[in-house]
Coordinates of C-alpha atoms and ligand atoms in Angstrom, one line a residue:
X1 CA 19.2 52.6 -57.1
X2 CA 15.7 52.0 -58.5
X3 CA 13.5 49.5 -56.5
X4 CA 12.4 46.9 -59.1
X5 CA 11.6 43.7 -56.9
X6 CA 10.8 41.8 -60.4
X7 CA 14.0 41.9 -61.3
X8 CA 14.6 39.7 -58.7
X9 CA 12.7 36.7 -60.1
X10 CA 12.2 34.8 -56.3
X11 CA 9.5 32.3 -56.2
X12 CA 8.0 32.4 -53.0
X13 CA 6.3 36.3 -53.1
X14 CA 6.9 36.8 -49.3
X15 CA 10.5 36.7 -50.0
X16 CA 10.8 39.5 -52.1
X17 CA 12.3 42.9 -50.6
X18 CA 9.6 45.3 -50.0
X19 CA 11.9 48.5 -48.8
X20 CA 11.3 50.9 -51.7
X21 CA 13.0 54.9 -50.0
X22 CA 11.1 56.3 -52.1
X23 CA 8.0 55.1 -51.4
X24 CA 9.1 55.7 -47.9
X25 CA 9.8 59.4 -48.6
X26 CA 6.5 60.3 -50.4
X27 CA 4.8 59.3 -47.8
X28 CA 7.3 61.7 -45.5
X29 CA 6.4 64.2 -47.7
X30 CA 3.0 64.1 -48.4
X31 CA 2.0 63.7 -44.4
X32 CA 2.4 66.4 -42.5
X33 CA 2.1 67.6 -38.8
X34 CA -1.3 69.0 -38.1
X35 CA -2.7 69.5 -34.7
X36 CA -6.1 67.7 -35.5
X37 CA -4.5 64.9 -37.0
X38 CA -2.0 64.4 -34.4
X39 CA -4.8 64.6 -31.4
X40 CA -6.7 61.7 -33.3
X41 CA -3.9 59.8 -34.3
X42 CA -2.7 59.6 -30.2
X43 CA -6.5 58.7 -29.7
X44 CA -6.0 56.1 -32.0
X45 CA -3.5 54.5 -30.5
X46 CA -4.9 54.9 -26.7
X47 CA -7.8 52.9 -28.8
X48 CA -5.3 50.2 -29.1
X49 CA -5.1 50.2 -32.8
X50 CA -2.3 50.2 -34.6
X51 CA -1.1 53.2 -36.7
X52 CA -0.8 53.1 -40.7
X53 CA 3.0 54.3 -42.2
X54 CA 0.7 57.8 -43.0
X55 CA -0.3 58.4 -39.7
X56 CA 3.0 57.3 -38.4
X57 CA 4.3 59.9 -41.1
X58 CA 2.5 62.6 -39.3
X59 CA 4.1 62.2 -35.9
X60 CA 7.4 62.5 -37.0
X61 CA 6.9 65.4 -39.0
X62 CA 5.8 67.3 -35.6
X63 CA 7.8 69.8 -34.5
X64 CA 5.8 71.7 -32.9
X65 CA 6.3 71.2 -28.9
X66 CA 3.0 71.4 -27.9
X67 CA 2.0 68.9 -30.0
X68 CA 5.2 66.5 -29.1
X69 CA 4.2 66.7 -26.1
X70 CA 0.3 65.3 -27.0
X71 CA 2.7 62.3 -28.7
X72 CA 4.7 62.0 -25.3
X73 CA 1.9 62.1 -23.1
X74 CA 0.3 59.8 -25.3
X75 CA 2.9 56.9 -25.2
X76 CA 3.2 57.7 -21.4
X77 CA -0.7 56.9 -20.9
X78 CA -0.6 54.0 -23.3
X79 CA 2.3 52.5 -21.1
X80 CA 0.6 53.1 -18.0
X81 CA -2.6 52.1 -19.2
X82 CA -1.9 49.1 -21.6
X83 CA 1.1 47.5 -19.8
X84 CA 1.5 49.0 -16.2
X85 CA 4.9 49.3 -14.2
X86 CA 6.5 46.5 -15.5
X87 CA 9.6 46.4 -16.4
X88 CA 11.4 43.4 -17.8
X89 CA 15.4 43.2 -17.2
X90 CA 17.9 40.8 -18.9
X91 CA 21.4 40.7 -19.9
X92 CA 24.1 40.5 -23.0
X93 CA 26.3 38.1 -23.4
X94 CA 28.7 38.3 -25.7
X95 CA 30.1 34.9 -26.9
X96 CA 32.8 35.3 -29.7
X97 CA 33.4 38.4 -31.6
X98 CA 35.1 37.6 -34.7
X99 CA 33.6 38.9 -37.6
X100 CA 34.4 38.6 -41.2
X101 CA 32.2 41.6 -42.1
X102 CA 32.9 45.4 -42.1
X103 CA 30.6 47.7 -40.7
X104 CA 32.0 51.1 -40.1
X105 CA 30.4 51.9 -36.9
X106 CA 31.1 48.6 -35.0
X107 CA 34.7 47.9 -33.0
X108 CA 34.6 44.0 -34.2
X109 CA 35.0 44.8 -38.0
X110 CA 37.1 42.4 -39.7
X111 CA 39.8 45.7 -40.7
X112 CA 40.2 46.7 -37.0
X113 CA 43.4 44.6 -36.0
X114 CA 43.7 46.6 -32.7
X115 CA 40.4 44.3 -31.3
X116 CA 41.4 41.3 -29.5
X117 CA 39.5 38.3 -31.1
X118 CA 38.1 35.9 -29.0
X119 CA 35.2 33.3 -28.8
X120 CA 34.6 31.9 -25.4
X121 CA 35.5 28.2 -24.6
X122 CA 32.2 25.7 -23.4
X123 CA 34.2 26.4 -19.6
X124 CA 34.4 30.3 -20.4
X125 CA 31.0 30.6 -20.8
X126 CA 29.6 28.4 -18.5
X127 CA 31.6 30.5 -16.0
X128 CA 30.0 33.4 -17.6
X129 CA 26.7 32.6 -17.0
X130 CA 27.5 31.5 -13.1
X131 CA 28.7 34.5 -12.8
X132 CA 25.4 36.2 -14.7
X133 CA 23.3 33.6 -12.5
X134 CA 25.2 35.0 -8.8
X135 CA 23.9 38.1 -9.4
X136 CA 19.8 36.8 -10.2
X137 CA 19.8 37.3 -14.2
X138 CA 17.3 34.7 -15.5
X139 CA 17.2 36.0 -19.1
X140 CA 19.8 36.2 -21.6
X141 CA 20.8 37.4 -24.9
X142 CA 23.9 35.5 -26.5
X143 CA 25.4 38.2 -29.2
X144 CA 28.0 36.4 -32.2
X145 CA 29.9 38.2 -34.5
X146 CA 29.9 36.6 -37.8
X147 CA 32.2 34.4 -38.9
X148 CA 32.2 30.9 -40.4
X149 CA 33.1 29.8 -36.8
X150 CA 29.3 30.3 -35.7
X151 CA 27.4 28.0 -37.6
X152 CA 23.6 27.3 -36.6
X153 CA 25.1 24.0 -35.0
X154 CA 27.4 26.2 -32.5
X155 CA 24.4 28.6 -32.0
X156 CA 22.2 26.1 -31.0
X157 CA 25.1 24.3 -28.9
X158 CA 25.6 27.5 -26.9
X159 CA 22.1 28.2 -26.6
X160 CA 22.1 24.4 -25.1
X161 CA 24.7 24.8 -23.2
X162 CA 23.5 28.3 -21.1
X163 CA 20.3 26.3 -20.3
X164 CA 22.0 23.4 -18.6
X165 CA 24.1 25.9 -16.1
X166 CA 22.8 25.8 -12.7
X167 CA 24.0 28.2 -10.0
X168 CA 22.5 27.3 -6.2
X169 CA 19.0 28.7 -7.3
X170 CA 20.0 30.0 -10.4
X171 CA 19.0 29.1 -13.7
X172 CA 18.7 30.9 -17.4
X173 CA 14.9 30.4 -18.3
X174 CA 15.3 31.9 -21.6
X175 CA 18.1 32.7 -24.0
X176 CA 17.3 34.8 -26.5
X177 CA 20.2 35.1 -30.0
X178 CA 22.1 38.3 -31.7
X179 CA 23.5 36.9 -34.4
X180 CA 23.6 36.9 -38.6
X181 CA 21.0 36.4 -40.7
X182 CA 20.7 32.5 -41.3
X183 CA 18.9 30.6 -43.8
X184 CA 15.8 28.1 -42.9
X185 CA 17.8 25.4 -42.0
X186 CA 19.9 27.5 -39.8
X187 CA 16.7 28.8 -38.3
X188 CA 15.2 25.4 -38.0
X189 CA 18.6 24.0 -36.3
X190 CA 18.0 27.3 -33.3
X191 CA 14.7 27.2 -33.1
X192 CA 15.0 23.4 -31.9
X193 CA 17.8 24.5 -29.4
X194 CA 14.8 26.4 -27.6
X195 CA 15.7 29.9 -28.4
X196 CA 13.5 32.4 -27.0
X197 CA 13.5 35.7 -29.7
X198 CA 16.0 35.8 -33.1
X199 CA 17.0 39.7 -33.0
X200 CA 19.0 41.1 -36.3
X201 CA 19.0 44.7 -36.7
X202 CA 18.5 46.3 -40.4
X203 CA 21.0 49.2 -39.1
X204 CA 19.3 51.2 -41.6
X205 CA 16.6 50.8 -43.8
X206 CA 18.0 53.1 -46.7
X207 CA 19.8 50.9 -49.3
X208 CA 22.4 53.5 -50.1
X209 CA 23.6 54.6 -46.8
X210 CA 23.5 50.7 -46.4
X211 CA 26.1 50.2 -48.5
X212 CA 28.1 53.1 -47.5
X213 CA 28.7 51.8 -43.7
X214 CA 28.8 48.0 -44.6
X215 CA 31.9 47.8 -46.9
X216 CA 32.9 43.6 -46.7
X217 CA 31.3 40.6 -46.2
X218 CA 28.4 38.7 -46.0
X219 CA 26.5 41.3 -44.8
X220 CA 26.7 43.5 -47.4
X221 CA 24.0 41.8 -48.9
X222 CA 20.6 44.5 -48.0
X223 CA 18.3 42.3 -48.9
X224 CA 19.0 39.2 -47.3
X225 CA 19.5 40.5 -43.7
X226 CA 15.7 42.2 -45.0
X227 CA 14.4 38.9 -45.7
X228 CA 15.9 37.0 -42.7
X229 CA 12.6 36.9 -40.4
X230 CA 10.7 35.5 -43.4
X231 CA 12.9 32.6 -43.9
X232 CA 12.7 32.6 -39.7
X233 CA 9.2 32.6 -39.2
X234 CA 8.8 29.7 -42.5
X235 CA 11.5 27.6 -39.9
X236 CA 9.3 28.1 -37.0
X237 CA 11.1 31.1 -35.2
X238 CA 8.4 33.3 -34.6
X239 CA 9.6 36.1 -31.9
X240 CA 11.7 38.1 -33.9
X241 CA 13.2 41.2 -32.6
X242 CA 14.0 44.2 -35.3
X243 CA 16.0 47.4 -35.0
X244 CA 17.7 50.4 -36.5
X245 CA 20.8 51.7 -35.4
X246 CA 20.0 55.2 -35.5
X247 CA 22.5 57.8 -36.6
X248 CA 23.3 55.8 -40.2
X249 CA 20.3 58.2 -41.4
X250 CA 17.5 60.4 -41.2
X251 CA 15.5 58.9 -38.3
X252 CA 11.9 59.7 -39.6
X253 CA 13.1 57.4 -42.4
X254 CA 14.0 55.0 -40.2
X255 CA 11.1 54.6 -38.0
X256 CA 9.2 54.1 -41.1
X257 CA 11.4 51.5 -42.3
X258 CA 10.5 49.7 -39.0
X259 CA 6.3 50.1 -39.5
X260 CA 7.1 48.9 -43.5
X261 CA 8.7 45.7 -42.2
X262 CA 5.9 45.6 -39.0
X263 CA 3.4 45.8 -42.1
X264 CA 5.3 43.5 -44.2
X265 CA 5.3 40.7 -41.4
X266 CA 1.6 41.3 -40.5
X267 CA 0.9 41.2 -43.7
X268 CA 2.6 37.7 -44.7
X269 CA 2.7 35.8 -41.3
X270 CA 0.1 37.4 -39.3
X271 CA 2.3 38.2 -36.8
X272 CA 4.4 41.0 -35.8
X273 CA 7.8 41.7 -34.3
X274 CA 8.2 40.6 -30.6
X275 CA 10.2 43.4 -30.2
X276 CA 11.9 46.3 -31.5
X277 CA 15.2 47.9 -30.5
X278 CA 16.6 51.9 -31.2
X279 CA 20.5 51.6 -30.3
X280 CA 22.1 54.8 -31.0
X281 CA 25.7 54.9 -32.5
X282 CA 28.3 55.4 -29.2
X283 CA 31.4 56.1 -29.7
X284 CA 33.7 52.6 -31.1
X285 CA 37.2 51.1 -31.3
X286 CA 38.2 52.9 -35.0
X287 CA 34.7 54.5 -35.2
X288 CA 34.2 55.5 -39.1
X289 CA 30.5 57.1 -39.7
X290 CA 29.7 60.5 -40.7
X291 CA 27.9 62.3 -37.8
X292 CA 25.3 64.0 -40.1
X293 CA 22.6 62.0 -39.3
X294 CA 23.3 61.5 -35.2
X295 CA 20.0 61.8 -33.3
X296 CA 19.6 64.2 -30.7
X297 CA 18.1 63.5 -27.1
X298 CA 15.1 65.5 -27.7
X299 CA 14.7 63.8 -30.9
X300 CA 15.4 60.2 -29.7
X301 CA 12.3 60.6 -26.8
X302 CA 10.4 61.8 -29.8
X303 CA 11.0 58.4 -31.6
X304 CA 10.4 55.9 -28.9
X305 CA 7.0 57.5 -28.0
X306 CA 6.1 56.8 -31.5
X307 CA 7.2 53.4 -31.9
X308 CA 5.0 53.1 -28.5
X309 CA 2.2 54.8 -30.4
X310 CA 2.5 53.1 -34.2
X311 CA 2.7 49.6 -32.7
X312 CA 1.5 49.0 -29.4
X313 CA 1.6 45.6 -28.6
X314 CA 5.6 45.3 -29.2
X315 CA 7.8 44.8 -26.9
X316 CA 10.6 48.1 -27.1
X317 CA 14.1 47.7 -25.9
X318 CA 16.2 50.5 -24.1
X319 CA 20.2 49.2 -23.8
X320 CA 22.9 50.4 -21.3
X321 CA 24.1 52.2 -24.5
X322 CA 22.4 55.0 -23.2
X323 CA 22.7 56.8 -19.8
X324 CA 21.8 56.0 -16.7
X325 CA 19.6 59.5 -16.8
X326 CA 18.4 58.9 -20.5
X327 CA 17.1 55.4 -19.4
X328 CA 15.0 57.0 -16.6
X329 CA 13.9 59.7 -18.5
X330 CA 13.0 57.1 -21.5
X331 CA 11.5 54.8 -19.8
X332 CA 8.1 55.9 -19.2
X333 CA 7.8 56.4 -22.8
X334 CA 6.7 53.2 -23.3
X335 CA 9.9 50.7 -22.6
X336 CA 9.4 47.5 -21.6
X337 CA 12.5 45.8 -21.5
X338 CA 16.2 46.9 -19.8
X339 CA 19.6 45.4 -19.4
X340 CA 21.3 45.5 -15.9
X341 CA 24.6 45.0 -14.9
X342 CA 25.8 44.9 -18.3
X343 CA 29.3 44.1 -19.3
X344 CA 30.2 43.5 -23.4
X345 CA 33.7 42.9 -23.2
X346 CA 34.2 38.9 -23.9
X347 CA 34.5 37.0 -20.3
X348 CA 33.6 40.3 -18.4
X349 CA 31.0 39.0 -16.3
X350 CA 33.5 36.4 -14.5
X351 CA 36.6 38.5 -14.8
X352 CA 36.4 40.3 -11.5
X353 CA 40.0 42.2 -12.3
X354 CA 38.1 44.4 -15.6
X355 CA 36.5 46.8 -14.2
X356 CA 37.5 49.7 -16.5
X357 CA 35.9 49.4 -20.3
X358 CA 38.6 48.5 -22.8
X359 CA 37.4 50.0 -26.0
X360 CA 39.8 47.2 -28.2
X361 CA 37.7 44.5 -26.5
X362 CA 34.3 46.2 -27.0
X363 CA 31.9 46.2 -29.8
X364 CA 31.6 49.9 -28.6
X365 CA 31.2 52.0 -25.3
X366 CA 28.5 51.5 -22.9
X367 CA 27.1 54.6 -20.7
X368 CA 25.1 53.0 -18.0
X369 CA 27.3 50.4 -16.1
X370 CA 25.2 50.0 -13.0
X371 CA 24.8 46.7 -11.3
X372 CA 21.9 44.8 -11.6
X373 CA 20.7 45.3 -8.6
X374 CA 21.5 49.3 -8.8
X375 CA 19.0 49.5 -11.8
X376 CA 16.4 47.4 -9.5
X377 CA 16.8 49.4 -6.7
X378 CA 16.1 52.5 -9.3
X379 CA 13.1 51.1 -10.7
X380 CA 11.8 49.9 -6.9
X381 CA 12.4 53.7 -6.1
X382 CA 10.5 54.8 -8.9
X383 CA 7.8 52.2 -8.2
X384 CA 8.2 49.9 -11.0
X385 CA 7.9 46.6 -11.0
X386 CA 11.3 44.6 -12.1
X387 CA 10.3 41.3 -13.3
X388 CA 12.5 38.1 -14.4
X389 CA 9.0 36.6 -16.0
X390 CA 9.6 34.0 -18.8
X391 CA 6.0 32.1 -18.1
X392 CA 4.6 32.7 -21.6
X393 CA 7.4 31.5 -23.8
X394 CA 7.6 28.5 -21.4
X395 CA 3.8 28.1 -21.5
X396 CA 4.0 28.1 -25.1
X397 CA 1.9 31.2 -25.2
X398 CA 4.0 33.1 -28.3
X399 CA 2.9 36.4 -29.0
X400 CA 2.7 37.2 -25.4
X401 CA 2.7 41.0 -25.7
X402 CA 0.3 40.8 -28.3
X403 CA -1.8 38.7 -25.7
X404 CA -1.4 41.2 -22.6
X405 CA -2.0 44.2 -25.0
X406 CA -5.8 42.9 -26.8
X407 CA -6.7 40.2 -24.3
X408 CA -8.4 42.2 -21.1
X409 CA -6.7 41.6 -17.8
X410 CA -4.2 39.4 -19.2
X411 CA -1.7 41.9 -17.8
X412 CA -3.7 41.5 -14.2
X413 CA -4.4 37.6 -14.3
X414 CA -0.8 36.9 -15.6
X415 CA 2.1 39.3 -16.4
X416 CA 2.0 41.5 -13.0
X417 CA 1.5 38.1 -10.7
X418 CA 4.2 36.4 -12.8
X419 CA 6.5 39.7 -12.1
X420 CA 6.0 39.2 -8.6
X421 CA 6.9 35.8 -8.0
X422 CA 9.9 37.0 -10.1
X423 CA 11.0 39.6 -8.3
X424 CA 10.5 37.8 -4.6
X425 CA 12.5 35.4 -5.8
X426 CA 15.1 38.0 -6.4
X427 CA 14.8 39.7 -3.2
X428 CA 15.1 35.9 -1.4
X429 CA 18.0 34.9 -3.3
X430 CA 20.1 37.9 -4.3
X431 CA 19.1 41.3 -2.7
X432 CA 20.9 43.4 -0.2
X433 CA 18.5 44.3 3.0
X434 CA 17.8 47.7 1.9
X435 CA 16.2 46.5 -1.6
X436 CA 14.6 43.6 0.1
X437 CA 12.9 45.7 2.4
X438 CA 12.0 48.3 -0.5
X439 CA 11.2 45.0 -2.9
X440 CA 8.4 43.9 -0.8
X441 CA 6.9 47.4 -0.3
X442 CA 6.5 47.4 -4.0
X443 CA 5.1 43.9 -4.0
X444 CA 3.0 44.7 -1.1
X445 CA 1.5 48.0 -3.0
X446 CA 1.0 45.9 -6.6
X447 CA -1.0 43.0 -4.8
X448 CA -3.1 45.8 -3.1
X449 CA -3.6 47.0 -6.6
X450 CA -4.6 43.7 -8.2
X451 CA -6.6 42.8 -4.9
X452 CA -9.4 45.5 -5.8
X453 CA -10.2 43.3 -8.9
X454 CA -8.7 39.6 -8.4
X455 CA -8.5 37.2 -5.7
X456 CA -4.8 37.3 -4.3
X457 CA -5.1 34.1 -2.6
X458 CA -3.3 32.1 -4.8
X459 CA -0.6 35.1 -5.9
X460 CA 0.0 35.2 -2.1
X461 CA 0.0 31.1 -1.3
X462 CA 2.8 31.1 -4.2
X463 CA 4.7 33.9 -2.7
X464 CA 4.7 32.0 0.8
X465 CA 5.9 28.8 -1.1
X466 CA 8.6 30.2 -2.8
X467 CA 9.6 31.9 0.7
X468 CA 9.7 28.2 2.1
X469 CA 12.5 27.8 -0.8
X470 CA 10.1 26.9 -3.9
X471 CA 11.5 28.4 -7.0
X472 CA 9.9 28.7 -10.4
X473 CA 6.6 29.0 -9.6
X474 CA 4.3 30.5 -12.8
X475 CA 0.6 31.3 -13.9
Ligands
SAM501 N1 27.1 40.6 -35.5 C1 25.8 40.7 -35.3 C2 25.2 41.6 -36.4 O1 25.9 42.4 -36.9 O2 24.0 41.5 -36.6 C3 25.4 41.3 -33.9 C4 26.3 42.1 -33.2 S1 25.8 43.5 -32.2 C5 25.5 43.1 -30.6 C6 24.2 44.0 -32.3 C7 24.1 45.4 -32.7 O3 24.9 46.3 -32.1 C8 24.4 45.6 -34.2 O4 23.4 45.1 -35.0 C9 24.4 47.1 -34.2 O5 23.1 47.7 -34.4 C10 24.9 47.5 -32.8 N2 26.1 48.3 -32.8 C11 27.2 48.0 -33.5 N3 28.1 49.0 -33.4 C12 27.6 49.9 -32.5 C13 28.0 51.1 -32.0 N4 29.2 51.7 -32.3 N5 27.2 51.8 -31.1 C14 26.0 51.3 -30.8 N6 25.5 50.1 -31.3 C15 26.3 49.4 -32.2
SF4_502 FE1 30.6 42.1 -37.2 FE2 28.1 42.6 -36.3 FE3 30.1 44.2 -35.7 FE4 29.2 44.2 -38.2 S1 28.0 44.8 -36.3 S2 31.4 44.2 -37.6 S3 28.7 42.1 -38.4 S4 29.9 42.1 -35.1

């Protein structure tokens, strides 16, 4: 298929598809690995610039393990360096799952009758998100198939409805959306719902293979799900979250298709994606994809350090898709965001009795079903910091990574105090002794570290305040 945008005769410029493969694979081709170029380009990005699709190019030609390694240790300082031990934890939530398209890899595809349909009732999922809330989750993603059932109005109605649940201390502070492309009115009707970030993966950027794996339904259509953040950010919805599923195709490809549509929104709304997700194909009720193009472990590490590295200040998301030990190993490549205590089947969350995954009421199999407060008591053990934080998006400070990532101390004055006060609400509320006592050795050790440069007095007066029974207390 020839790239011919003209042909398409749309008005407004920013609208018009910009994914041309073979663009994409000249630059592939005419960018390879070289150990000088690689050293600057990580020294680039520790510089806090952003790389260009060429430079980009270059890292995932490397193949050479020395070099790898430079991009690995690269993304590992940036991390440490740029955003500290925070890591930010939320939850799915899966609200209907009837779907009228046909996506080979996913278990909800209109032609698999063996899924059992279902789209939760206003009591279901309020008794969903109790449940969520008993447990100390204070941000959610709600995930829709699509069907003509979930309409912006019922979006927004959900959204509305997950922010008015209150559990004994327990609230949802921000909801974020998984759903289908929708047009600007659709965006305009979620946006005034208060949704946090709009997330539609591209699956893959590669047209053909695109139509391969999508066979029915509305989202057949390539270029609309392409063009959905533009008509999102001209309704208002700035924090957009992108993603490939990788295995569709090659995955050099695909990180570039990610930087092209990180350029593209740069380029036309001065603002880039909030966040960016890498789910890998797992295995699926009536799985149908050709495993040509599955990505390896070695090669998966390889691709989050470079989204770390090609664009800095976004926001990269690691699912319990993967492993408990892939998640560890992962992480401190540049993640900033986790699920815990993940459950995808429809009502799982309050039915006590499932404890075993039923493929037929599963978009696909999970690999890391820990609780959440397993995963804290991981990240405590690894001295991380888990944080709940939802202060800028209620501050009205959009962009926020952007913010801690080019405004000094930001990360200091705001993001690691917010995770904090978070977190010692979580140990008050919801944690077992043991992870209470290890919570507030890690609290203890972080204000030490912020001490040597800011005055803790407030930090600490807050802390004391929420230990009085004060909750939602931000900077
Ligand atoms: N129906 C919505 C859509 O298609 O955009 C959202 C559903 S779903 C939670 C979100 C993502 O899960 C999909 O965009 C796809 O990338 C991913 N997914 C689907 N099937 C999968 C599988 N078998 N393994 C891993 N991820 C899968
Ligand atoms: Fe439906 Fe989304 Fe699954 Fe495709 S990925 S079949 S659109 S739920």
């Amino acid at each position: 298929m020839k790239f011919n945008p003209e042909k398409l005769k749309i008005k407004d410029q920013r609208m018009v598809p910009f994914i041309d493969p073979e663009e994409i694979w000249g630059i592939i081709r005419d960018n390879p690995s070289d150990a000088k170029l690689v050293k600057g380009i990580v020294a680039k990005s520790l510089d806090k610039q952003r790389l260009t699709l060429a430079e980009t190019a270059v890292l995932v030609n490397t193949t050479d393990p020395d070099l790898v390694e430079m991009i690995k240790e690269g993304a590992r300082q940036l991390k440490e360096k740029v955003y500290g031990n925070r890591i930010v934890l939320f939850a799915p939530l899966y609200v209907g799952n009837n779907c009228t398209n046909n996506c080979q890899y996913c278990g909800f595809r209109t032609s698999n009758k063996d899924t059992i349909r279902k789209t939760l009732t206003d009591e279901e999922l309020i008794e969903e998100v109790i449940s969520l809330e008993e447990t100390g989750q204070k941000r959610l993603i709600l995930v829709f198939g699509e069907h003509p059932d979930y309409t912006p109005e019922y979006i927004a109605h959900s959204v509305k409805l997950v922010y008015g649940v209150k559990k004994d201390n327990g609230e949802i502070r921000r909801v974020n959306v998984n759903a289908a492309p929708l047009d600007i009115d659709g965006f305009r009707i979620v946006k005034d719902a208060g949704i946090g970030t709009y997330q539609v993966f591209q699956e893959t950027y590669h047209p053909e293979t695109y139509s391969k794996v999508h066979l029915g339904g509305a989202k057949r259509n390539f270029d609309w799900r392409l063009t959905a953040f533009d008509r999102a950010q001209e309704a208002g919805v700035d924090d957009v979250g992108l993603g490939v599923l990788f295995g569709l195709y090659d995955w050099r490809y695909e990180v570039l298709g990610i930087i092209r549509h990180t350029n593209h929104l740069e380029a036309c709304y001065n603002i880039g994606p909030h966040t960016i997700s890498f789910p890998r194909i797992q295995n699926a009720s009536m799985l149908n994809v050709d495993k040509a193009h599955f990505v390896s472990d070695e090669d998966f590490v390889k691709l989050v350090a470079i989204f770390r590295l090609a664009v800095p200040y976004t926001g990269l998301i690691l699912t319990a898709r993967e492993s408990a030990e892939i998640r560890s190993e992962i992480m401190r490549f540049g993640v900033s965001q986790i699920d815990g205590g993940t459950k995808i089947e429809l009502g799982g969350y309050s039915d006590k009795k499932s404890e075993n995954q039923n493929l037929n009421k599963e978009q696909f199999q999970i690999n890391d079903s820990r609780s959440l407060n397993e995963i804290i008591d991981e990240l405590l053990g690894n001295n991380y910091l888990p944080s709940f934080c939802t202060a800028c998006y209620r501050k009205g400070r959009t962009g926020e990574h952007f913010m801690e990532f080019s405004v000094p101390g930001f990360i200091k004055r705001f993001c690691s105090p917010n995770a904090i006060l978070t977190l010692v609400e979580y140990l008050e509320d919801y944690a077992p002794e043991h992870t209470k006592k290890l919570g507030y050795e890690v609290v203890e050790a972080n204000i030490n570290d912020l001490s040597q440069n800011y005055d803790m007095g407030e930090l600490k007066g807050r802390i004391a305040r929420i230990k009085a029974g004060q909750r939602d207390l931000y900077f």
